[in-house]
Short mmCIF file of C-alpha atoms in Angstrom, two decimals:
data_model
loop_
_atom_site.label_atom_id
_atom_site.label_comp_id
_atom_site.label_asym_id
_atom_site.label_seq_id
_atom_site.Cartn_x
_atom_site.Cartn_y
_atom_site.Cartn_z
CA MET M 713 95.41 75.58 105.14
CA GLU M 714 94.95 74.38 101.58
CA LEU M 715 97.22 71.20 100.49
CA ASN M 716 97.89 71.27 95.88
CA LEU M 717 99.15 68.80 95.13
CA SER M 718 99.53 69.67 91.18
CA SER M 719 103.01 71.62 92.66
CA MET M 720 103.85 68.70 94.22
CA ALA M 721 103.74 66.28 90.87
CA THR M 722 107.54 66.02 90.31
CA LYS M 723 108.87 64.26 93.34
CA ILE M 724 110.56 61.79 93.45
CA PRO M 725 108.37 58.27 92.52
CA CYS M 726 107.84 56.19 95.59
CA SER M 727 109.90 52.79 96.17
CA GLY M 728 109.16 50.23 94.68
CA LEU M 729 107.65 47.07 96.88
CA ILE M 730 108.22 43.45 96.71
CA PRO M 731 104.98 41.60 97.27
CA ILE M 732 104.89 42.40 101.35
CA ARG M 733 103.90 38.67 101.84
CA SER M 734 107.74 36.97 100.53
CA LEU M 735 108.28 39.47 102.94
CA LEU M 736 106.62 37.89 106.44
CA ASN M 737 109.53 35.08 106.99
CA PRO M 738 111.89 36.22 109.41
CA SER M 739 114.56 33.49 107.87
CA LYS M 740 114.72 36.19 104.65
CA SER M 741 117.05 38.41 105.21
CA LEU M 742 117.05 41.86 103.79
CA SER M 743 119.38 44.31 103.09
CA HIS M 744 117.67 47.25 101.34
CA LEU M 745 114.51 48.64 102.91
CA PRO M 746 111.49 51.22 102.32
CA ARG M 747 112.92 53.98 103.09
CA VAL M 748 109.31 57.69 103.48
CA SER M 749 110.88 60.18 104.98
CA PHE M 750 109.33 63.78 105.84
CA SER M 751 112.18 66.40 105.10
CA VAL M 752 112.56 69.93 106.94
CA SER M 753 112.26 73.35 104.40
CA SER M 754 110.99 75.20 106.99
CA PRO M 755 110.24 75.42 110.79
CA HIS M 756 106.56 75.66 109.71
CA SER M 757 106.94 73.05 106.13
CA LEU M 758 107.16 69.28 105.75
CA LYS M 759 107.70 68.21 102.82
CA LEU M 760 106.49 64.46 102.13
CA MET M 761 109.63 62.23 100.54
CA THR M 762 110.02 58.99 99.84
CA SER M 763 113.64 58.12 98.97
CA THR M 764 114.59 56.46 95.73
CA LYS M 765 115.37 53.05 97.72
CA LEU M 766 113.79 49.85 96.52
CA ILE M 767 113.25 46.71 98.90
CA ALA M 768 115.96 44.01 96.22
CA MET M 769 114.90 40.75 96.63
CA ALA M 770 117.17 39.98 98.70
CA SER M 771 118.03 35.98 98.90
CA ALA M 772 114.33 35.45 97.84
CA SER M 773 114.69 32.82 95.33
CA SER M 774 113.14 33.82 91.80
CA ARG M 775 111.36 30.53 91.98
CA ASP M 776 109.89 32.03 95.66
CA PHE M 777 109.13 35.60 92.89
CA GLU M 778 106.92 33.95 91.25
CA MET M 779 104.88 30.77 93.58
CA SER M 780 103.83 34.25 95.28
CA ASN M 781 102.82 35.72 92.00
CA LEU M 782 100.92 32.62 91.54
CA THR M 783 99.36 32.09 94.60
CA ALA M 784 97.87 35.71 95.04
CA LEU M 785 94.47 36.08 95.69
CA SER M 786 94.11 39.88 92.86
CA PRO M 787 95.97 40.56 89.96
CA LEU M 788 97.80 43.54 91.44
CA ASP M 789 100.13 40.87 93.97
CA GLY M 790 100.38 39.34 91.49
CA ARG M 791 100.41 38.81 87.01
CA TYR M 792 100.86 43.11 87.24
CA TRP M 793 102.23 43.39 90.39
CA GLY M 794 105.53 45.41 87.97
CA LYS M 795 103.31 48.17 86.58
CA VAL M 796 101.23 49.32 90.33
CA LYS M 797 104.34 48.12 92.90
CA ASP M 798 105.20 51.96 92.64
CA LEU M 799 101.85 52.44 95.44
CA ALA M 800 102.88 49.51 97.78
CA SER M 801 104.96 51.45 100.25
CA SER M 802 102.56 54.15 100.19
CA MET M 803 99.03 52.28 100.20
CA SER M 804 100.56 48.79 101.67
CA GLU M 805 99.82 47.47 105.09
CA PHE M 806 103.43 48.45 105.28
CA GLY M 807 102.16 51.89 104.26
CA LEU M 808 99.71 52.02 107.00
CA ILE M 809 101.43 51.70 109.84
CA TYR M 810 105.42 54.09 108.68
CA PHE M 811 102.80 56.43 108.77
CA ARG M 812 101.24 56.15 112.55
CA VAL M 813 104.35 55.61 113.15
CA LEU M 814 105.35 58.69 111.85
CA VAL M 815 102.39 60.32 113.69
CA GLU M 816 102.87 59.10 116.96
CA ILE M 817 105.87 60.92 117.18
CA LYS M 818 106.36 63.64 115.25
CA TRP M 819 102.93 64.22 117.78
CA LEU M 820 105.07 63.70 120.50
CA ILE M 821 107.13 66.52 119.20
CA LYS M 822 104.22 68.63 119.27
CA LEU M 823 103.64 68.33 123.28
CA SER M 824 107.56 68.77 123.96
CA ASN M 825 106.90 72.71 122.02
CA ILE M 826 104.05 73.29 124.11
CA PRO M 827 105.03 75.14 127.32
CA GLN M 828 102.00 74.91 129.49
CA VAL M 829 102.83 71.28 128.59
CA THR M 830 105.44 71.38 131.82
CA GLU M 831 105.47 67.72 132.16
CA VAL M 832 107.49 67.28 128.37
CA PRO M 833 110.07 68.63 128.34
CA SER M 834 111.93 70.29 124.79
CA PHE M 835 113.55 67.40 123.37
CA SER M 836 117.40 68.02 122.94
CA LYS M 837 118.87 67.97 119.31
CA GLU M 838 119.66 64.69 120.34
CA ALA M 839 116.21 63.41 120.82
CA HIS M 840 115.25 65.26 118.05
CA LYS M 841 117.72 62.96 115.91
CA TYR M 842 117.48 60.01 117.68
CA LEU M 843 113.20 60.28 116.90
CA GLN M 844 113.07 61.49 113.33
CA GLY M 845 115.67 58.71 113.02
CA ILE M 846 112.68 55.87 113.98
CA ILE M 847 111.25 57.79 111.12
CA ASP M 848 113.31 58.08 108.52
CA GLY M 849 114.95 54.06 109.12
CA PHE M 850 111.83 52.25 109.91
CA SER M 851 112.50 48.87 108.16
CA MET M 852 110.61 45.85 106.59
CA ASP M 853 112.40 43.84 110.33
CA ASP M 854 109.80 47.08 112.28
CA ALA M 855 106.53 46.34 110.88
CA LEU M 856 107.51 43.31 111.59
CA GLN M 857 108.17 43.59 114.49
CA VAL M 858 104.54 46.21 115.35
CA LYS M 859 102.17 43.05 114.02
CA LYS M 860 104.16 41.20 116.44
CA ILE M 861 103.51 43.27 119.49
CA GLU M 862 99.01 43.40 117.25
CA ARG M 863 99.30 39.42 117.61
CA VAL M 864 99.24 40.11 121.58
CA THR M 865 97.02 43.49 122.03
CA ASN M 866 94.63 42.66 119.29
CA HIS M 867 95.17 46.16 118.32
CA ASP M 868 97.08 47.94 115.58
CA VAL M 869 97.52 51.22 116.68
CA LYS M 870 97.77 50.20 120.75
CA ALA M 871 100.36 47.86 118.94
CA VAL M 872 102.61 50.98 117.67
CA GLU M 873 102.10 52.85 121.50
CA TYR M 874 104.08 49.62 122.56
CA PHE M 875 106.84 49.36 119.92
CA LEU M 876 107.41 52.96 119.98
CA LYS M 877 108.09 52.78 123.37
CA GLN M 878 110.04 49.81 122.78
CA LYS M 879 112.45 51.24 120.96
CA CYS M 880 112.74 54.37 122.89
CA GLU M 881 112.63 53.51 127.06
CA SER M 882 116.72 53.71 126.65
CA HIS M 883 116.60 56.37 125.47
CA PRO M 884 117.38 58.07 128.56
CA GLU M 885 115.48 61.44 127.97
CA ILE M 886 112.52 60.30 125.98
CA ALA M 887 112.41 57.14 128.68
CA LYS M 888 111.00 59.80 131.17
CA VAL M 889 107.60 60.28 128.60
CA LEU M 890 106.74 57.67 127.37
CA GLU M 891 104.14 57.57 128.31
CA PHE M 892 103.02 60.38 126.49
CA PHE M 893 103.37 58.86 123.52
CA HIS M 894 99.68 58.49 122.19
CA PHE M 895 98.49 61.74 124.39
CA ALA M 896 94.74 62.34 124.60
CA CYS M 897 94.70 60.58 121.47
CA THR M 898 91.89 57.88 119.99
CA SER M 899 92.88 55.41 117.27
CA GLU M 900 90.77 57.69 114.86
CA ASP M 901 93.07 60.30 115.80
CA ILE M 902 96.40 58.93 113.65
CA ASN M 903 94.40 56.69 111.62
CA ASN M 904 93.00 59.88 109.38
CA LEU M 905 96.24 61.15 109.10
CA SER M 906 97.82 58.02 108.02
CA HIS M 907 95.72 56.93 105.24
CA ALA M 908 95.79 61.41 104.69
CA LEU M 909 99.19 60.43 104.34
CA MET M 910 99.00 57.89 102.68
CA LEU M 911 96.57 59.66 100.04
CA GLN M 912 98.98 62.44 100.22
CA GLU M 913 101.36 60.43 98.86
CA ALA M 914 100.23 58.48 95.79
CA LEU M 915 99.24 61.32 94.37
CA SER M 916 101.33 63.22 94.46
CA SER M 917 104.58 60.61 93.53
CA VAL M 918 102.14 58.02 91.50
CA ILE M 919 98.62 58.94 90.53
CA LEU M 920 99.07 62.41 89.69
CA PRO M 921 102.63 62.54 87.70
CA THR M 922 101.23 59.19 85.32
CA MET M 923 98.05 61.10 83.86
CA ASP M 924 100.04 63.88 83.67
CA GLU M 925 102.56 61.36 81.18
CA LEU M 926 99.03 60.22 79.89
CA ILE M 927 97.94 63.22 78.99
CA LYS M 928 101.39 64.28 77.59
CA SER M 929 100.91 60.71 74.59
CA ILE M 930 97.29 62.36 74.33
CA SER M 931 98.21 65.86 73.89
CA LEU M 932 101.84 64.88 70.90
CA MET M 933 98.88 62.58 69.55
CA ALA M 934 97.07 65.65 68.73
CA LYS M 935 99.58 68.08 67.50
CA SER M 936 101.29 65.35 65.81
CA PHE M 937 97.89 64.33 64.07
CA ALA M 938 96.64 68.23 63.37
CA TYR M 939 96.65 68.16 59.78
CA VAL M 940 95.23 64.27 59.18
CA PRO M 941 91.50 64.13 58.28
CA MET M 942 89.83 61.46 59.57
CA LEU M 943 86.06 61.22 58.75
CA SER M 944 83.63 61.84 61.50
CA ARG M 945 80.83 59.84 62.47
CA THR M 946 77.93 60.61 64.39
CA HIS M 947 75.01 57.52 65.32
CA GLY M 948 77.58 55.58 63.79
CA GLN M 949 77.20 56.94 60.22
CA PRO M 950 79.33 59.16 58.31
CA ALA M 951 79.56 63.37 59.53
CA SER M 952 81.17 65.75 58.56
CA PRO M 953 85.40 65.28 58.34
CA THR M 954 87.59 66.30 61.32
CA THR M 955 91.45 65.86 61.46
CA LEU M 956 93.11 63.53 63.64
CA GLY M 957 94.60 65.74 66.33
CA LYS M 958 91.42 67.28 67.22
CA GLU M 959 89.64 64.62 67.79
CA MET M 960 92.83 63.68 70.57
CA ALA M 961 93.00 66.92 71.69
CA ILE M 962 89.31 66.63 73.48
CA PHE M 963 90.68 64.26 75.48
CA ALA M 964 93.48 65.52 76.66
CA VAL M 965 91.53 68.85 77.24
CA ARG M 966 88.93 66.48 79.40
CA LEU M 967 91.74 64.48 81.13
CA SER M 968 93.27 67.93 82.69
CA VAL M 969 90.29 69.22 83.44
CA GLU M 970 89.53 66.18 85.63
CA ARG M 971 93.59 66.24 86.84
CA ARG M 972 93.00 69.69 87.58
CA TYR M 973 89.93 68.79 89.40
CA LEU M 974 92.29 66.35 91.88
CA SER M 975 94.52 68.23 92.72
CA GLU M 976 92.74 71.01 94.28
CA THR M 977 91.02 68.46 95.96
CA LYS M 978 91.87 69.90 100.04
CA ILE M 979 93.37 65.77 102.16
CA LYS M 980 92.26 66.82 105.11
CA GLY M 981 92.63 65.74 108.65
CA LYS M 982 91.25 66.05 112.68
CA PHE M 983 93.49 65.84 116.30
CA ALA M 984 90.15 65.99 118.59
CA GLY M 985 89.83 63.18 120.19
CA ALA M 986 87.14 60.63 121.11
CA VAL M 987 83.81 62.31 120.12
CA GLY M 988 85.45 65.06 118.60
CA ASN M 989 85.51 67.80 121.25
CA TYR M 990 89.11 67.98 123.53
CA ASN M 991 86.83 65.92 126.18
CA ALA M 992 90.89 64.25 127.18
CA HIS M 993 92.49 66.78 126.40
CA ILE M 994 90.55 69.35 128.77
CA SER M 995 90.91 67.57 131.16
CA ALA M 996 94.52 67.25 131.57
CA TYR M 997 95.52 70.89 130.63
CA SER M 998 92.44 73.75 130.91
CA ASN M 999 94.76 76.35 130.43
CA ILE M 1000 96.06 75.14 126.54
CA ASP M 1001 93.68 75.91 123.54
CA TRP M 1002 94.13 72.74 122.08
CA PRO M 1003 92.20 73.28 118.78
CA HIS M 1004 94.75 75.44 117.77
CA VAL M 1005 97.13 73.22 118.52
CA ALA M 1006 95.56 70.73 116.10
CA GLU M 1007 94.89 72.57 113.96
CA GLU M 1008 98.71 73.45 114.09
CA PHE M 1009 99.31 69.77 114.29
CA VAL M 1010 97.33 68.65 111.11
CA THR M 1011 98.33 71.34 109.15
CA SER M 1012 102.57 70.81 110.21
CA LEU M 1013 101.30 67.46 108.14
CA GLY M 1014 100.48 69.47 105.32
CA LEU M 1015 97.00 68.92 105.85
CA THR M 1016 94.10 70.74 105.31
CA PHE M 1017 92.77 70.64 109.03
CA ASN M 1018 88.73 69.76 109.33
CA PRO M 1019 87.61 70.90 112.87
CA TYR M 1020 83.89 69.99 113.08
CA VAL M 1021 83.67 66.33 113.85
CA THR M 1022 82.66 63.12 115.59
CA GLN M 1023 85.32 60.22 116.29
CA ILE M 1024 85.88 60.25 112.42
CA GLU M 1025 86.99 62.98 110.04
CA PRO M 1026 84.41 62.26 108.24
CA HIS M 1027 84.97 60.93 104.46
CA ASP M 1028 83.49 64.17 102.78
CA TYR M 1029 86.76 65.07 100.57
CA MET M 1030 87.87 61.72 100.07
CA ALA M 1031 84.39 60.39 98.15
CA ARG M 1032 84.68 63.76 96.63
CA LEU M 1033 88.66 62.69 95.39
CA PHE M 1034 87.56 59.31 93.99
CA ASN M 1035 84.23 60.89 92.59
CA THR M 1036 86.86 62.33 90.57
CA ILE M 1037 89.45 59.60 90.08
CA SER M 1038 86.07 58.09 88.76
CA GLN M 1039 85.30 61.15 85.81
CA PHE M 1040 89.16 60.52 84.82
CA ASN M 1041 88.48 56.31 83.96
CA ASN M 1042 85.24 58.03 81.91
CA VAL M 1043 86.77 59.44 80.12
CA LEU M 1044 90.00 57.07 79.46
CA ILE M 1045 87.15 55.05 78.74
CA ASP M 1046 85.45 57.10 76.02
CA PHE M 1047 88.99 57.54 74.51
CA ASP M 1048 89.94 53.51 74.87
CA ARG M 1049 86.36 52.43 73.48
CA ASP M 1050 87.40 55.22 70.68
CA ILE M 1051 90.56 54.11 69.70
CA TRP M 1052 88.95 50.77 69.40
CA SER M 1053 86.00 51.43 67.29
CA TYR M 1054 89.08 53.40 65.08
CA ILE M 1055 91.00 50.33 64.85
CA SER M 1056 88.22 48.21 63.95
CA LEU M 1057 86.94 50.35 61.13
CA ALA M 1058 89.72 48.48 58.83
CA GLY M 1059 87.66 45.33 58.76
CA GLU M 1060 91.16 43.54 58.22
CA ILE M 1061 93.12 41.66 60.95
CA GLY M 1062 97.19 43.78 60.68
CA SER M 1063 96.47 47.19 59.02
CA SER M 1064 93.05 49.85 60.97
CA THR M 1065 91.81 53.42 60.78
CA MET M 1066 94.25 54.47 63.29
CA PRO M 1067 97.54 51.90 64.03
CA HIS M 1068 98.95 49.46 62.70
CA LYS M 1069 99.91 45.81 62.62
CA VAL M 1070 98.83 45.52 66.09
CA ASN M 1071 95.24 45.12 68.04
CA PRO M 1072 93.66 47.14 70.36
CA ILE M 1073 94.57 45.13 73.48
CA ASP M 1074 95.95 47.64 75.66
CA PHE M 1075 93.00 49.81 75.76
CA GLU M 1076 90.64 46.42 76.03
CA ASN M 1077 93.37 45.88 78.78
CA SER M 1078 92.34 49.71 80.12
CA GLU M 1079 89.19 49.65 79.93
CA GLY M 1080 88.66 46.76 81.62
CA ASN M 1081 90.99 47.87 85.09
CA LEU M 1082 88.83 50.87 84.46
CA GLY M 1083 86.01 49.00 84.98
CA LYS M 1084 87.40 47.51 87.96
CA ALA M 1085 87.93 50.58 90.00
CA ASN M 1086 85.67 52.87 89.15
CA ALA M 1087 83.30 50.40 90.94
CA GLU M 1088 85.83 50.19 93.50
CA LEU M 1089 85.53 54.31 94.13
CA ALA M 1090 81.71 54.62 93.69
CA PHE M 1091 82.06 52.20 96.51
CA LEU M 1092 84.70 53.97 99.06
CA SER M 1093 82.97 57.21 97.86
CA MET M 1094 79.50 56.15 98.72
CA LYS M 1095 79.70 54.68 102.09
CA LEU M 1096 82.82 56.42 103.65
CA PRO M 1097 81.04 59.25 104.64
CA ILE M 1098 78.68 57.54 106.63
CA SER M 1099 79.15 55.85 109.53
CA ARG M 1100 77.26 56.13 113.15
CA MET M 1101 76.20 58.27 115.40
CA GLN M 1102 79.86 59.22 116.58
CA ARG M 1103 81.60 56.03 114.79
CA ASP M 1104 81.40 52.86 113.65
CA LEU M 1105 84.12 51.12 112.72
CA THR M 1106 82.38 49.76 109.09
CA ASP M 1107 84.96 52.01 107.24
CA SER M 1108 87.91 50.53 108.87
CA THR M 1109 88.02 47.06 106.19
CA VAL M 1110 86.35 49.15 103.76
CA LEU M 1111 89.82 52.14 104.14
CA ARG M 1112 92.18 48.97 103.59
CA ASN M 1113 90.82 48.71 99.79
CA MET M 1114 91.54 52.79 99.23
CA GLY M 1115 95.46 50.40 96.81
CA GLY M 1116 93.21 47.74 95.00
CA ALA M 1117 91.06 51.02 93.51
CA LEU M 1118 94.35 53.87 92.50
CA GLY M 1119 96.55 49.78 92.18
CA HIS M 1120 93.92 49.22 89.31
CA SER M 1121 93.12 53.16 88.06
CA LEU M 1122 97.01 53.30 87.65
CA LEU M 1123 97.28 49.92 85.17
CA ALA M 1124 94.48 51.03 82.90
CA TYR M 1125 96.65 54.54 82.67
CA LYS M 1126 100.22 52.87 82.25
CA SER M 1127 98.23 50.18 80.17
CA ALA M 1128 96.81 52.96 77.86
CA ILE M 1129 99.59 54.62 77.17
CA GLN M 1130 101.29 51.72 76.28
CA GLY M 1131 99.06 51.41 73.25
CA ILE M 1132 99.26 54.61 72.90
CA GLY M 1133 103.31 54.28 72.06
CA LYS M 1134 102.56 51.44 69.30
CA LEU M 1135 100.06 53.56 67.56
CA GLN M 1136 100.59 54.74 63.65
CA VAL M 1137 98.17 55.80 61.52
CA ASN M 1138 96.93 54.55 58.59
CA GLU M 1139 96.79 57.84 56.43
CA ALA M 1140 96.08 55.84 52.99
CA ARG M 1141 93.12 54.39 54.86
CA LEU M 1142 91.87 57.13 55.86
CA LYS M 1143 92.01 59.17 53.18
CA ASP M 1144 89.60 56.36 51.61
CA ASP M 1145 87.08 56.84 53.67
CA LEU M 1146 87.04 60.11 53.28
CA ASP M 1147 87.09 59.93 48.64
CA HIS M 1148 83.81 57.35 48.90
CA THR M 1149 82.48 59.49 51.24
CA TRP M 1150 81.56 62.87 49.43
CA GLU M 1151 77.77 63.40 50.35
CA VAL M 1152 79.30 65.18 53.84
CA LEU M 1153 79.57 67.91 51.72
CA ALA M 1154 76.13 68.51 51.87
CA GLU M 1155 76.30 70.31 54.62
CA PRO M 1156 78.43 73.60 53.26
CA ILE M 1157 76.76 73.08 50.77
CA GLN M 1158 73.25 73.70 51.39
CA THR M 1159 74.59 76.03 54.50
CA VAL M 1160 75.67 78.64 51.71
CA MET M 1161 72.49 77.79 49.84
CA ARG M 1162 70.90 79.44 53.20
CA ARG M 1163 72.63 82.27 53.12
CA TYR M 1164 71.89 83.61 49.58
CA GLY M 1165 68.34 82.77 49.99
CA VAL M 1166 68.22 80.20 48.06
CA PRO M 1167 64.72 78.74 48.06
CA GLU M 1168 64.74 74.23 50.10
CA PRO M 1169 68.20 73.90 50.05
CA TYR M 1170 67.59 71.14 52.27
CA GLU M 1171 65.31 69.52 50.80
CA LYS M 1172 66.70 69.91 47.25
CA LEU M 1173 70.48 68.00 49.34
CA LYS M 1174 68.30 65.41 51.25
CA GLU M 1175 66.62 64.21 47.13
CA LEU M 1176 71.12 64.81 45.75
CA THR M 1177 71.89 62.25 48.89
CA ARG M 1178 69.20 60.59 50.38
CA GLY M 1179 69.33 56.50 49.09
CA ARG M 1180 71.09 58.09 46.38
CA ALA M 1181 75.05 57.29 45.06
CA VAL M 1182 76.86 60.06 45.54
CA ASN M 1183 80.31 61.37 44.57
CA GLU M 1184 82.49 63.70 43.42
CA GLU M 1185 81.15 64.36 39.88
CA SER M 1186 77.50 64.68 41.67
CA ILE M 1187 78.36 66.82 44.04
CA ARG M 1188 80.42 69.40 40.76
CA LYS M 1189 77.20 69.40 38.84
CA PHE M 1190 74.71 70.31 41.17
CA ILE M 1191 77.49 72.31 42.32
CA LYS M 1192 77.26 74.19 39.28
CA SER M 1193 73.41 74.34 38.76
CA LEU M 1194 72.76 76.15 41.77
CA GLU M 1195 71.54 79.74 41.18
CA LEU M 1196 74.39 80.95 43.48
CA PRO M 1197 77.12 83.39 43.05
CA GLU M 1198 80.11 83.19 41.02
CA GLU M 1199 82.73 83.45 43.83
CA ALA M 1200 80.49 81.27 46.18
CA LYS M 1201 80.24 78.80 44.24
CA ASP M 1202 83.67 78.51 43.36
CA GLN M 1203 84.61 78.60 47.22
CA LEU M 1204 81.78 75.62 47.16
CA LEU M 1205 84.00 73.39 43.78
CA LYS M 1206 87.33 73.85 45.26
CA LEU M 1207 85.88 71.90 48.84
CA THR M 1208 86.81 68.09 48.89
CA PRO M 1209 86.37 65.95 51.70
CA HIS M 1210 89.67 66.17 52.71
CA THR M 1211 90.04 70.07 53.00
CA TYR M 1212 86.02 70.51 54.79
CA VAL M 1213 87.35 70.31 58.00
CA GLY M 1214 87.24 73.69 59.37
CA ALA M 1215 89.50 74.88 62.87
CA ALA M 1216 89.82 71.27 63.62
CA ALA M 1217 93.43 72.04 62.77
CA ALA M 1218 93.98 74.81 64.60
CA LEU M 1219 92.60 73.66 67.38
CA ALA M 1220 94.18 70.24 67.68
CA LEU M 1221 97.79 72.27 67.85
CA ALA M 1222 96.07 75.09 70.80
CA VAL M 1223 95.59 72.01 73.27
CA ASP M 1224 99.25 72.97 75.19
CA ASP M 1225 97.17 76.21 76.12
CA ALA M 1226 94.06 74.82 76.88
CA VAL M 1227 95.97 71.47 78.72
CA HIS M 1228 96.86 72.52 82.34
CA LEU M 1229 99.23 69.73 84.38
CA GLY M 1230 102.04 70.13 87.52
CA HIS M 1231 104.99 71.67 87.46
#
């Protein structure tokens, strides 16, 4: 089963969370808690949904909140919290614990549906409702209870298992099968699916929709400024004119390509036991096709099944995913720097080539955070596919840093969107640029000369333009002196730096045909 993220981009956004550190005080009463749940659309299909409920500040004072911002080690959890908090419900420690709980419960339910596992009879509707209620009602208090257990067990996944046993020991039906929580599982069976679901939720609910918003903003610029001529610059020097819209269209299309690659990434999962061979499963029930059961279970969560694994899912899909986000970010850095350059070309404060009365701070913020994000993404993509023998634990601590890489990316996207919203075109400045660069018409003149066999066209234009002031008068005088058909001369005489833009406007106006976003 292939996960298509593009079809999930319109899901309800993740609930925002206040920083976890401000919730770890049991004395704080929390009246609104995050809810993340699966809704069943068919017996074989599960859609990951996040409710719109937000964690309220509850009784925490604004002073407490400001203090937590001031003491945060990462600016994502401090200064920039308001812009990245939508990622917290999926990419935080709370999110990881929640998805572990979900996977453990779904596995117990799966076992109850396997006829050969007679020790776990099919659950009644009431038992199903009870188990689903643990998922749907999972709260910050529950997560804190798991952390409390972990302090005793010194094992985070085992703490989830014990938490679920405590939750279900009072239920007469489920209490009979408590030891089948975590049956035949290694911790990584639970963890790899939880990390996959964390990424799935973060991408579908937050990252992809924000990418789409960014691309749409740039596409709108492309269409709005399709007919606004501007001087190109190659190697920093004046070059053939273009239109502002066409230059924006290029970035919209480039970004949309990377966004599509990202949405097509298969998010994978394994469920094959301690070293990937179903050793424990077969020792207990040798008459069950465990690889088939595992595939059914993994795909029921909306993930792609990976049958060839060690103790861990090898994380190759993660490397591909992070590399794609990094390339998206690279294209956006190129955009940020171009916008910065357009702004700086004006040479005066308060009025510039691209925007009017703004400075490039938003694009500088975007560029800086993209650099930080890409450094982390590069590390993740290089490290995660490497694990000694059947597994080592170096990936465990590294995977806890996925939220930082995505957080800095998200912050960069929002900064760029904010900057775009402030831009206004200073057409007078663009016109002035073109009025003073008639030498750019040397290209069409030379090309027409070649068509009609005029000897040494390059050399003649070089003599006209190199080291000399070129203006409208000198260009027109040169055209009239050429041995060309009158019709060709008339066409050249009609050209100005403002009109010599080729198909730029048409390319800009057609940007929507080249940009394909999720729906």
